[in-house]
XYZ file of N, CA and C in Angstrom:
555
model
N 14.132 125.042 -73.445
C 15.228 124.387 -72.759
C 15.572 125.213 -71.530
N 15.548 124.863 -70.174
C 15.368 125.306 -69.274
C 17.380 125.571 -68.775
N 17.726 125.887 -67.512
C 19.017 125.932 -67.074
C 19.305 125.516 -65.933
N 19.689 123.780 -66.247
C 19.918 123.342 -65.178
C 21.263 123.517 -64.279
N 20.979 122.821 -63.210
C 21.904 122.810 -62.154
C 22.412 121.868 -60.793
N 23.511 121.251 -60.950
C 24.069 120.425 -59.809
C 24.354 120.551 -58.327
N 24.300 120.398 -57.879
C 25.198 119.891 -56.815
C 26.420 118.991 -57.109
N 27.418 119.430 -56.468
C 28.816 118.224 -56.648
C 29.423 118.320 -55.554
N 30.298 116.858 -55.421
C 30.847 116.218 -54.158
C 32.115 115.685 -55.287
N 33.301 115.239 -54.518
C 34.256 114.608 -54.829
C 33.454 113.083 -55.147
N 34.164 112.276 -56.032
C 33.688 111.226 -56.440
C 33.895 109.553 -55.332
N 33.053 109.195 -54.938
C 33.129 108.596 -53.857
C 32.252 108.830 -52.305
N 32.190 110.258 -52.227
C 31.561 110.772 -50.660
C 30.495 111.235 -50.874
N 29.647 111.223 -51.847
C 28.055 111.484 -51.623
C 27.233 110.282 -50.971
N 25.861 110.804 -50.166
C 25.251 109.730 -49.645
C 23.939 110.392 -50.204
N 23.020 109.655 -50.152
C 21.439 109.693 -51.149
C 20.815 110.449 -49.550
N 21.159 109.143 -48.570
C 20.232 110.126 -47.120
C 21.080 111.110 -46.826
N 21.830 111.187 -46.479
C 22.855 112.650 -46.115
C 22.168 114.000 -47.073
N 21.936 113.210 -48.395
C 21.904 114.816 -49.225
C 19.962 115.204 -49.121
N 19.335 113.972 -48.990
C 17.643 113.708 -48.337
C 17.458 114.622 -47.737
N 18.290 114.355 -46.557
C 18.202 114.878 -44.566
C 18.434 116.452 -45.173
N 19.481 116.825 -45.537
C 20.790 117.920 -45.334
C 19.311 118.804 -46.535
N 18.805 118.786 -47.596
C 17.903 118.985 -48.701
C 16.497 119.802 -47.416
N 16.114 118.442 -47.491
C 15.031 119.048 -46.290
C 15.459 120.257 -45.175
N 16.241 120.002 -44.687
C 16.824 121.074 -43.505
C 16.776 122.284 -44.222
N 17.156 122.238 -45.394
C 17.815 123.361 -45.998
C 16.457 124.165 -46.300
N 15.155 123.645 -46.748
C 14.281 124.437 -47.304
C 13.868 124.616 -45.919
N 13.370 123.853 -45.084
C 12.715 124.280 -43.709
C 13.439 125.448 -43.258
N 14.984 125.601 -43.507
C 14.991 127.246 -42.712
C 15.130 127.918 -44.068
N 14.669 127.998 -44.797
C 14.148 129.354 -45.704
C 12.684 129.462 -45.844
N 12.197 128.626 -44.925
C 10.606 128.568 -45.280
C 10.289 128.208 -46.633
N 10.626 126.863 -47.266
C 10.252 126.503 -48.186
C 9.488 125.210 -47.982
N 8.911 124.875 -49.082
C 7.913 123.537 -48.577
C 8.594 122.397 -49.248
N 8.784 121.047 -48.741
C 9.585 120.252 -49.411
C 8.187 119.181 -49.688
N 7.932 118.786 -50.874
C 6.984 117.846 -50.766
C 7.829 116.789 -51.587
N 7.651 115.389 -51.040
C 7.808 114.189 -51.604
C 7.018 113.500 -51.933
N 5.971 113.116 -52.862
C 5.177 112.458 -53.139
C 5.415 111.209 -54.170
N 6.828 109.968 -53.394
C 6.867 108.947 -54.145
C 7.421 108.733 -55.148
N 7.926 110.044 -55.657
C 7.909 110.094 -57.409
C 9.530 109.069 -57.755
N 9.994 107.888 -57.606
C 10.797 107.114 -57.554
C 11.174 106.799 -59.045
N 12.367 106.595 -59.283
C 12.657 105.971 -60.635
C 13.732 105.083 -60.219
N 13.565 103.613 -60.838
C 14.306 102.610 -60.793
C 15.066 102.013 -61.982
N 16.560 101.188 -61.831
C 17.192 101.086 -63.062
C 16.740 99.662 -63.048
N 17.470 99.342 -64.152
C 17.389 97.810 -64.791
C 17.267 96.686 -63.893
N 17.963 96.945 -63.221
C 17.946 96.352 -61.545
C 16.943 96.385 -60.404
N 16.355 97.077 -60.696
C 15.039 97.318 -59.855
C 15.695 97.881 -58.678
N 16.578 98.848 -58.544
C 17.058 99.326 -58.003
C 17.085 100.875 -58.118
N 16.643 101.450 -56.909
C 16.386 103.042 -56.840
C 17.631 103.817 -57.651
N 16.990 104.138 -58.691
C 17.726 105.250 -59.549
C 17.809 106.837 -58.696
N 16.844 107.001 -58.798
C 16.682 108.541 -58.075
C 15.005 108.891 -57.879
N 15.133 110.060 -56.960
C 13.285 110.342 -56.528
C 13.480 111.711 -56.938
N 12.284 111.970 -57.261
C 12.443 113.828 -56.982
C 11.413 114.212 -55.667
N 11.978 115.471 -55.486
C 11.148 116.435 -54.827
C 11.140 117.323 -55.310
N 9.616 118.144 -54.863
C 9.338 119.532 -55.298
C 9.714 120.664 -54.179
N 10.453 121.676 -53.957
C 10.824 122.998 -53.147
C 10.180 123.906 -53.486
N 9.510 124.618 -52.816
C 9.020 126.147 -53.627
C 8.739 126.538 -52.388
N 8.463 128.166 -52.555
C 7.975 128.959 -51.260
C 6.484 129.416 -51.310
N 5.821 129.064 -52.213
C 4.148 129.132 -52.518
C 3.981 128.133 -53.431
N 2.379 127.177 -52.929
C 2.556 125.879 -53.948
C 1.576 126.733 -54.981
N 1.853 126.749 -56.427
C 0.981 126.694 -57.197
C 1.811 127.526 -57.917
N 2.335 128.630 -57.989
C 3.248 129.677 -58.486
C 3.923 128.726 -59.676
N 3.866 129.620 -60.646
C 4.607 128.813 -61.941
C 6.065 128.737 -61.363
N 6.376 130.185 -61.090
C 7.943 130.104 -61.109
C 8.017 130.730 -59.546
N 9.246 129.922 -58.983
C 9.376 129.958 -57.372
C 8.983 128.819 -57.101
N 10.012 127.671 -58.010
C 9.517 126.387 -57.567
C 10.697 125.315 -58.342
N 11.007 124.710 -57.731
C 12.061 123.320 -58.395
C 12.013 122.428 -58.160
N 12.622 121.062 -59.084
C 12.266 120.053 -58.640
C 12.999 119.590 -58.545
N 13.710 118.670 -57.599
C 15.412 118.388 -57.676
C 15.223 116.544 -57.533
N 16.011 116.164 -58.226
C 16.202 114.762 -58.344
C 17.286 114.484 -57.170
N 16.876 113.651 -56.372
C 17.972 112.819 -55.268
C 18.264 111.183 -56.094
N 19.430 111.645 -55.922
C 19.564 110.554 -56.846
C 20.644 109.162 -56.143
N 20.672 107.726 -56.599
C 21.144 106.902 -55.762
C 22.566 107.142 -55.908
N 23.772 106.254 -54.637
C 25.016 106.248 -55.255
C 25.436 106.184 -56.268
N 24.879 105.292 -56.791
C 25.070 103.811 -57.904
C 24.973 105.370 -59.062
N 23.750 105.735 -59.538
C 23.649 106.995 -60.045
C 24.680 107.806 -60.035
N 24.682 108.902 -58.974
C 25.888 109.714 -58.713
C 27.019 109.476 -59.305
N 27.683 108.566 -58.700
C 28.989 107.989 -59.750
C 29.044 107.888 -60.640
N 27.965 107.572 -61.813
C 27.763 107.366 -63.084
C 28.044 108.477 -63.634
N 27.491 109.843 -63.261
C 27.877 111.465 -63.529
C 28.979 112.087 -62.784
N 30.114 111.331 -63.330
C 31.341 111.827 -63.101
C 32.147 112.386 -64.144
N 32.609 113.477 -63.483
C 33.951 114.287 -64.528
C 35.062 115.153 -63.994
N 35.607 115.230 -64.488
C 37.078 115.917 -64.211
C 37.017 117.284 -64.104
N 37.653 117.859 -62.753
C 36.940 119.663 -62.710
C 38.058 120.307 -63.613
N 38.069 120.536 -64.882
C 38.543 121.484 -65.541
C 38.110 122.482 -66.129
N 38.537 124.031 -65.504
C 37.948 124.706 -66.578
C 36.397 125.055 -65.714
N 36.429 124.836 -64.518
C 35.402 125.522 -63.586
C 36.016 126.127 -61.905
N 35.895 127.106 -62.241
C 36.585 127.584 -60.841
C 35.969 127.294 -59.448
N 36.940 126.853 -58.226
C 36.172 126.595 -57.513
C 36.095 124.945 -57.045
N 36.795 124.297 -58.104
C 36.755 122.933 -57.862
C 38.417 122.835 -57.873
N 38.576 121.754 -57.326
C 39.672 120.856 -57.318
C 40.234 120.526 -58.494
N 41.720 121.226 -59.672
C 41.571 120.581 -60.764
C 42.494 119.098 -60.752
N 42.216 117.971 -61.478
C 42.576 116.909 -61.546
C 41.095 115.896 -60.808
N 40.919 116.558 -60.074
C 39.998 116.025 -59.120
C 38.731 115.534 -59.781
N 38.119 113.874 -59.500
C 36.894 113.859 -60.291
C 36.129 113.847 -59.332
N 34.651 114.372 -60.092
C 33.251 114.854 -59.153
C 32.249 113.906 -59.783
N 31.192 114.121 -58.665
C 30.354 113.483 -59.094
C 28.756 114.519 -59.164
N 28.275 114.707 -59.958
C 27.016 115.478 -60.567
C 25.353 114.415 -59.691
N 25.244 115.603 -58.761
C 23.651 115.105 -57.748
C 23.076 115.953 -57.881
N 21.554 115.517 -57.643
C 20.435 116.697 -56.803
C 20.469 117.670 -58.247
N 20.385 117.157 -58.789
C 20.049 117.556 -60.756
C 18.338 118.684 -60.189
N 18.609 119.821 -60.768
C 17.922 121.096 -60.625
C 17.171 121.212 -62.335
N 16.315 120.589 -62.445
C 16.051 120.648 -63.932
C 15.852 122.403 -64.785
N 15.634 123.401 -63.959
C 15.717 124.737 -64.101
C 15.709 125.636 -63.470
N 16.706 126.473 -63.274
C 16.544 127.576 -62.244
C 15.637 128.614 -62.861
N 15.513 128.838 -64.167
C 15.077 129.939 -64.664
C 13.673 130.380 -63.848
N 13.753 131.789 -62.890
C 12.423 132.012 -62.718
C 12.791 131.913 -61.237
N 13.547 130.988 -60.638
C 14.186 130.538 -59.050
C 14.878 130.877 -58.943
N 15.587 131.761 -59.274
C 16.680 131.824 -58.816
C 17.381 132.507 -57.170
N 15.968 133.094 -56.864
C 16.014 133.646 -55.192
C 16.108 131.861 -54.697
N 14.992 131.207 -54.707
C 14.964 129.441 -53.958
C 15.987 129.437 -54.094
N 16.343 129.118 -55.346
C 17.522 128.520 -55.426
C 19.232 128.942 -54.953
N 19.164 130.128 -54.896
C 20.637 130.655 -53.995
C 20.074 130.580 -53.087
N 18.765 130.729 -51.763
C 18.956 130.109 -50.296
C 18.805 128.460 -50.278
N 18.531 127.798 -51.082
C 18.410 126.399 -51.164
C 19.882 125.741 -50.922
N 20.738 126.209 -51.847
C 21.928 125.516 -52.124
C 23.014 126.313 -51.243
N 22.730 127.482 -50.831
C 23.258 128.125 -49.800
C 23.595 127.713 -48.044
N 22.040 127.290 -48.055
C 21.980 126.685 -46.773
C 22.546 125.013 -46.661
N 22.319 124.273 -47.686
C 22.692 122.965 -47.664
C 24.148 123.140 -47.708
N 24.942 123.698 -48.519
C 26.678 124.047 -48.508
C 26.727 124.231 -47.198
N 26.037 125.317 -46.604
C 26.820 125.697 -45.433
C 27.005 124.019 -44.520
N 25.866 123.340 -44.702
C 25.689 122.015 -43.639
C 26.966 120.875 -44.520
N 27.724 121.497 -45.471
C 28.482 120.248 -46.444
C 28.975 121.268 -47.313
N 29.873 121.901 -46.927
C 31.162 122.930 -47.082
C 31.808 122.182 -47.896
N 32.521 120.704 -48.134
C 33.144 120.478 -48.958
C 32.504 119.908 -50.571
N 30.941 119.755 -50.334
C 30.119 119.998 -51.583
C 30.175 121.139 -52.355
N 29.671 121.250 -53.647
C 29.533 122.764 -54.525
C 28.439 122.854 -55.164
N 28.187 123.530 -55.505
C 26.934 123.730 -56.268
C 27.041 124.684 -57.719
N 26.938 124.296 -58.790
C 26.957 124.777 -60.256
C 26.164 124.625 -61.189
N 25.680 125.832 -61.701
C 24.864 125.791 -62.670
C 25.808 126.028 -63.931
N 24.721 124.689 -64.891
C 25.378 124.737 -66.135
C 25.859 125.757 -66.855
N 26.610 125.968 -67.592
C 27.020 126.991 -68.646
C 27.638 127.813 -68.012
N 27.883 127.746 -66.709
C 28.717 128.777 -66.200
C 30.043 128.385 -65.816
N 31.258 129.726 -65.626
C 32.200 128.545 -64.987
C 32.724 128.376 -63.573
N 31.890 128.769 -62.980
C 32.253 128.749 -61.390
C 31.426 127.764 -60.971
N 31.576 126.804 -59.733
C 31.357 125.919 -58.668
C 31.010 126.975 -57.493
N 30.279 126.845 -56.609
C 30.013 127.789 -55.476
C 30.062 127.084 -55.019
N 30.521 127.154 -53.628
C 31.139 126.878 -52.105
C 30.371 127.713 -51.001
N 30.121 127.644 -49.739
C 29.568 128.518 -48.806
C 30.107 129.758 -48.732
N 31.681 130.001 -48.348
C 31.845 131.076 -48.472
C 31.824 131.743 -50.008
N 31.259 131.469 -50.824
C 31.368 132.093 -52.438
C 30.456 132.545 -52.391
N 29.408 131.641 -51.975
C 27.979 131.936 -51.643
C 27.645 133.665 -50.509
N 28.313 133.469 -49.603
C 28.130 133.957 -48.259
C 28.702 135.621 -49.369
N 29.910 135.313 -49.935
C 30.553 137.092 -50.567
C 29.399 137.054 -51.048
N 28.713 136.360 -52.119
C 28.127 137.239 -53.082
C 26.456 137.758 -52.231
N 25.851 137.452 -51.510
C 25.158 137.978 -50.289
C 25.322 139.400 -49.987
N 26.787 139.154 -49.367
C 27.386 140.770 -48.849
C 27.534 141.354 -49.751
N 27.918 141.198 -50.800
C 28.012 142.149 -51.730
C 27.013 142.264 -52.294
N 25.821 142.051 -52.679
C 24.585 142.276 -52.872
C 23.685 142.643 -51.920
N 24.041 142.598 -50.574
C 23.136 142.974 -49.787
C 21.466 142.243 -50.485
N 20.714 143.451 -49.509
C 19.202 142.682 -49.461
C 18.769 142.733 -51.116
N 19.358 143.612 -52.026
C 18.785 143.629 -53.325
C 19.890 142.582 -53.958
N 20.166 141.310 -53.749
C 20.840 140.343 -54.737
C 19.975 140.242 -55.805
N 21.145 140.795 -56.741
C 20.921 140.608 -58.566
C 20.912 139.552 -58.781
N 18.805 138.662 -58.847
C 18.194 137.570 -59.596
C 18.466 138.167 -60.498
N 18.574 137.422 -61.898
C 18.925 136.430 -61.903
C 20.284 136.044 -62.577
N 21.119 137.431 -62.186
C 22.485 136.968 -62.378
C 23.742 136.631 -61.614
N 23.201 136.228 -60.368
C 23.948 135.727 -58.999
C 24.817 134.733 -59.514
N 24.323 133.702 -60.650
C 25.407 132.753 -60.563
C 26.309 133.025 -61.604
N 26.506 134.121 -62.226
C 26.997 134.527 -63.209
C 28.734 135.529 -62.393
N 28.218 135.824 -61.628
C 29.575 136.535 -60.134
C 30.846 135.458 -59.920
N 32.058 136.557 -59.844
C 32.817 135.451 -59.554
C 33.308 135.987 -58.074
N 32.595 135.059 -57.025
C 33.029 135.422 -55.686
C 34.590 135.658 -55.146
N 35.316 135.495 -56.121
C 36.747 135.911 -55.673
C 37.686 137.174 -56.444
N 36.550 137.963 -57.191
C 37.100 139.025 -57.256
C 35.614 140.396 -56.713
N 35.023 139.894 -55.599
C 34.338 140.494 -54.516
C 35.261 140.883 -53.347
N 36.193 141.894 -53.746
C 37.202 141.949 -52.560
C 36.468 142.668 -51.229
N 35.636 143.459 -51.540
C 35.080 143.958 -50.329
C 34.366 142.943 -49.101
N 33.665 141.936 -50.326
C 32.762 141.515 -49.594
C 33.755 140.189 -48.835
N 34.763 139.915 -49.328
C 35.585 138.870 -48.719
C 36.172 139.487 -47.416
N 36.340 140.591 -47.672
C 37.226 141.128 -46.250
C 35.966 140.991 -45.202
N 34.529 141.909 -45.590
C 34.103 141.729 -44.416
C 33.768 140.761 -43.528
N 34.122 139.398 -44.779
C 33.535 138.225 -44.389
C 34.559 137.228 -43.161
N 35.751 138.293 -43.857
C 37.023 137.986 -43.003
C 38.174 136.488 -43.701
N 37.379 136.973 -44.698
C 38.172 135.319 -45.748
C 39.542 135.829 -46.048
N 40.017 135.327 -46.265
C 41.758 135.756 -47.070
C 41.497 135.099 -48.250
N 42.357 136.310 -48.746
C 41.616 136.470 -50.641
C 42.190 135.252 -51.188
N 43.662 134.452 -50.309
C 43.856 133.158 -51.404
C 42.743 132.091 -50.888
N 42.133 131.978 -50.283
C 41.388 130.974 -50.147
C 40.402 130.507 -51.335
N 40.648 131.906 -51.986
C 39.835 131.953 -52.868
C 40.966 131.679 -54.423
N 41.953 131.147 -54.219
C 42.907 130.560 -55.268
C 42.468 129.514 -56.032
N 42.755 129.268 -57.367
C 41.798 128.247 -58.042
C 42.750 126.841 -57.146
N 43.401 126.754 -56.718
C 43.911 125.336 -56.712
C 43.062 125.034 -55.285
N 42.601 125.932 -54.761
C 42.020 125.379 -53.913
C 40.627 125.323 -54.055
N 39.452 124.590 -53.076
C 38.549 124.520 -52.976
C 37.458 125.652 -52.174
N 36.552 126.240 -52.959
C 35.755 127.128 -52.381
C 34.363 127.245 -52.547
């Protein structure tokens, strides 16, 4: 059983091409390879459920590689829930669960510049891996960087809680409530 991981948007404002476009961009500047080869799934309706793509930074490598499902509106909405009890989100607020990461285990370098770079292009998106309880945001993302410098601790980056990184918030120039649960980060 592998350890997956989302992307989330407020419920309502995800787009399938927005997160396509914004996906691609994101591996092209980490030098990753985005291949799409078709792989489509349709619902009852004959209507695009979701596609995947494959990301990795060498093709063939067992691990240093993911496959992320883009998935339709219609979808998206369907994986909705209430942010309680994960820091980082909006509480009361419902989300909607995209871009399904079937395992980081093994990625976890891809995967913090993957979801790193796409936040930065969609700041009010988050990104969370299961079982944990934080949501990452760009700047959550951006502390735990500085505070890891060039040796970031794979594969327990998403395990950090970027708002008690006080060093790395100052240099970043954040003010530490931004990093308050009622707000978004």
């Amino acid at each position: 059983m592998g350890c997956p991981a989302w992307f989330l948007a407020e419920k309502g404002t995800y787009s399938t091409e927005r997160f396509f476009g914004t996906l691609a961009q994101a591996a092209f500047e980490i030098d990753a390879m985005f291949l799409y080869q078709g792989g489509r799934s349709y619902d009852e309706h004959f209507q695009l459920d979701f596609a995947t793509v494959n990301i990795m930074y060498r093709y063939g490598v067992e691990y240093d590689n993911v496959v992320v499902e883009v998935d339709s509106e219609q979808r998206a909405n369907r994986h909705v829930f209430l942010a309680e009890g994960i820091k980082g989100l909006k509480p009361g607020v419902e989300y909607c669960r995209f871009g399904r990461i079937e395992d980081v285990t093994g990625s976890e370098d891809l995967v913090f510049h993957l979801a790193w770079r796409y936040l930065e292009r969609n700041p009010e998106h988050r990104f969370w891996v299961e079982g944990f309880p934080i949501a990452y945001g760009p700047k959550g993302m951006a502390a735990l960087k500085i505070h890891h410098g060039a040796g970031l601790l794979y594969p327990t980056w998403m395990q950090d809680d970027p708002s008690e990184l006080v060093e790395a918030i100052k240099e970043l120039g954040i003010h530490p409530d931004d990093f308050d649960p009622s707000r978004i980060w």
